[in-house]
Amino acid sequence: MNLFNRFILRIKKSTNLRNTSSFAETMELSDEILPSIYTRETDPVYHNESHLNKLYNIPSKDCATILSHGLMNQYKIQLKIFNEMSILIRKPSIELLSYLSKSDYAKPVNKYVIYGECGSGKSTLLYHLLHYGYNTNKIIVYVNHAQYWFTKPKEIKYSEIERNIIDLPIDTRIWLDKFKLLNNHILCQANIKLSKSYKWGTGANFPKDSSLIDLINFGIDQTRYASEIVAALVNELKQASRIGLCNVLVLIDNYNIFFSHYTQIKNSLKKFALTSEFSLTQNFLEITKSDWCNGQIIVTVDTAVNKDRQESHLPRYLLTKEGFEHLDPFLPINVENYSEDEFYTMIDYYKHKKLIRSLTSNGEKELKLLSGYNPYKLMDLCKHL
Amino acid sequence: MSMFMYSKTYFFKPKIVNFIPLRSIKAKVPNTFVNEVDKDGFRILELFPTKIKKTVKYQKSIPIFTGREQKMPVDQDWPTVWPSQKTFQPHSVPLPVRQGYPKPGEGPFSKIANTELMKIPNFLHLTPPAIKRHCEALKQFCTEWPKELDSDAKCTEHFPLEVLYSDYCYSGPSIRDPLSRIITFKVKLSSLKLDYHAKDKILRLAGNRYDYTSDIITIITDRCPMRKQNYDYATYLLIALYHESWRKEDWENEKALADMEYYDWEKNQSKKNLVTIYAWPEIPQDFNYAHIPHAEEYKVAVSELINNGEDEHSINKYKQVVKKLMFFKPEKNHSTESE
């Protein structure tokens, strides 16, 4: 009995959103103290070349929703210290936003692959796009930290339908929870009905034309059906966007993990499973197919998640043959390290936030050399002690 | 307690007086036992007698044997001293040679009784004058080098096949060196007459015997006991390899996608993807891409990306082509890029 209680507690802990998105109440900048490094345009829809190399703040009222999927640890601490979520407007994000605004939503989805060196700001770019999707009332299918599903899952279950498929019920449920939190207002507006009836076991019965939110809520309540419900959700989202009920923005961080051969989980044959054996992988590969319209797919590839492939950061190498064939044709977008202007903007930002003080010109030069203009390294060098 | 014990065991109580040391002062006594007398016949009193110096008898040192190398004349004829290969002998070599792992604070061991120097092969018999003499002696058996073959390029052009073998003698029951039977054939691939199919096949047959950097096929034969047999076998292998690569078997037509030596866009998934996207929502019946604009450019870009290897340049080219293929709203000024 005690064990069972502990298990319940563990689930409750894991689903507590405070664990994943803990940040302080952010403060609005008043007009008179707004320095030149900031831009007043806080809506990414209107961002263009004139806002390049400037920072903008995600409004504090949207912050909790937009960042519901959680942040990188380093970011979390910075968010607490700075009391604001600032994003630098960079060239690739402007490029992507222009593509998104002018793409034809009646035709099949366009695919974009963001690549770049480790720590060059690919995931941060996704936050910018996430804010864009939120402001333009799109349903956002956002996946970050997918690598932890294959290394440290909370629970493993072999699928009841197919024995060689592995489900991760708790992780899936957590993802569903975050998905609902991010898209709740749009899901309520769009009022999407199911295109076909679903039935799993005795209790789970969803006839045709029942609400999609009910399906998601059922997945959150009944953890054991979560994997099947994500599959149904992907299917329904594609169906709904085909009809034109909603507009879907798919953002997947570290997408190349789905084509990696490295996991720490053993399958039913007691051998290390491939990532393709997971139901979550199959679902997110399904949504990145180009057989639907009224949506956009943006994924990032990174060397950090794939242990097999470390030599290059270029997309064809990281995606492997299968991944390239799955995504092709896609638009590769390179995220480079900071330019000279961006570097000084960030230095000014850190100075403004008093994270670094009394920095001489020699000190700036040293920071340049040490970081090599790499955003993550610069953040790491300037961080709190 | 201790005091009690003390008083009981010792009757003699030590006093400070008892500890004062007695100093004995030795006065120098004048030497009265002297035999020498002065001119008046008196014995001489020596108050401070002179010390008698000890005479040390030094033994006559035996001359150390300084080896034969010390006595060698400087202008001797060295090839006669060391005519052929032999183990190092310290007294035959007039050189201060040292070898060995030194102890801390010491130098390497000198040449005398040095096993390290004896172990390693030396080339003392191969001094320049010795070689010169060898060559002079061999000259009578040589023929003249053909004048036409004045450069290495001409040599490889007229004699493309290179045969390598070793001719060492073996110091054992039999003088035949076991390595002397091994034959190595080296031939440049470009010197063979091959078409596209034959070249592809010869590379697959040769496998790791072909070196891409130098374009050379190397065949090594060592399975037969005699050199001639190995030579014949290597010749046979080269001929068989050449003729087999020209032959086309029936099963070669069953070449699948995985067997391809290069990326063929027409046969790959990339083409199917493109046609399916443009035919959406219908499912395409035949994968004909003639009606798709910029498909030819895309084909070239993808093939180049995969065949030539991925780099920033090829990715950029791919990006520029895909940008044309993407579904964007027609712009207001009806530019050519609109799709």
PDB file of C-alpha atoms in Angstrom, chain B residues 187-190 196-218 259-262 307:
ATOM      1  CA  VAL B 187      49.717  -1.686 -61.358  1.00  0.00           C
ATOM      2  CA  LYS B 188      48.041   1.665 -61.940  1.00  0.00           C
ATOM      3  CA  LEU B 189      44.335   1.431 -62.677  1.00  0.00           C
ATOM      4  CA  SER B 190      44.590   4.187 -65.260  1.00  0.00           C
ATOM      5  CA  TYR B 196      32.583   2.389 -67.010  1.00  0.00           C
ATOM      6  CA  HIS B 197      31.140  -1.020 -66.143  1.00  0.00           C
ATOM      7  CA  ALA B 198      34.518  -2.751 -66.129  1.00  0.00           C
ATOM      8  CA  LYS B 199      36.035  -0.084 -63.920  1.00  0.00           C
ATOM      9  CA  ASP B 200      33.160  -0.330 -61.438  1.00  0.00           C
ATOM     10  CA  LYS B 201      33.449  -4.116 -61.397  1.00  0.00           C
ATOM     11  CA  ILE B 202      37.234  -4.220 -61.044  1.00  0.00           C
ATOM     12  CA  LEU B 203      36.983  -1.906 -58.043  1.00  0.00           C
ATOM     13  CA  ARG B 204      34.372  -4.138 -56.427  1.00  0.00           C
ATOM     14  CA  LEU B 205      36.484  -7.263 -57.140  1.00  0.00           C
ATOM     15  CA  ALA B 206      39.735  -5.694 -55.971  1.00  0.00           C
ATOM     16  CA  GLY B 207      38.155  -4.408 -52.772  1.00  0.00           C
ATOM     17  CA  ASN B 208      40.763  -3.098 -50.344  1.00  0.00           C
ATOM     18  CA  ARG B 209      43.604  -3.979 -52.742  1.00  0.00           C
ATOM     19  CA  TYR B 210      42.849  -0.726 -54.519  1.00  0.00           C
ATOM     20  CA  ASP B 211      44.206   2.507 -53.089  1.00  0.00           C
ATOM     21  CA  TYR B 212      42.077   5.533 -54.041  1.00  0.00           C
ATOM     22  CA  THR B 213      44.746   8.089 -53.229  1.00  0.00           C
ATOM     23  CA  SER B 214      47.461   6.648 -55.475  1.00  0.00           C
ATOM     24  CA  ASP B 215      45.165   4.837 -57.984  1.00  0.00           C
ATOM     25  CA  ILE B 216      47.207   1.618 -57.615  1.00  0.00           C
ATOM     26  CA  ILE B 217      46.029  -2.006 -57.411  1.00  0.00           C
ATOM     27  CA  THR B 218      48.367  -4.152 -55.284  1.00  0.00           C
ATOM     28  CA  ASP B 259      24.270  -1.742 -54.535  1.00  0.00           C
ATOM     29  CA  MET B 260      24.592   1.567 -56.341  1.00  0.00           C
ATOM     30  CA  GLU B 261      28.041   3.116 -56.419  1.00  0.00           C
ATOM     31  CA  TYR B 262      26.552   6.618 -56.772  1.00  0.00           C
ATOM     32  CA  ASN B 307      27.555  12.300 -54.373  1.00  0.00           C
TER      33      ASN B 307
END
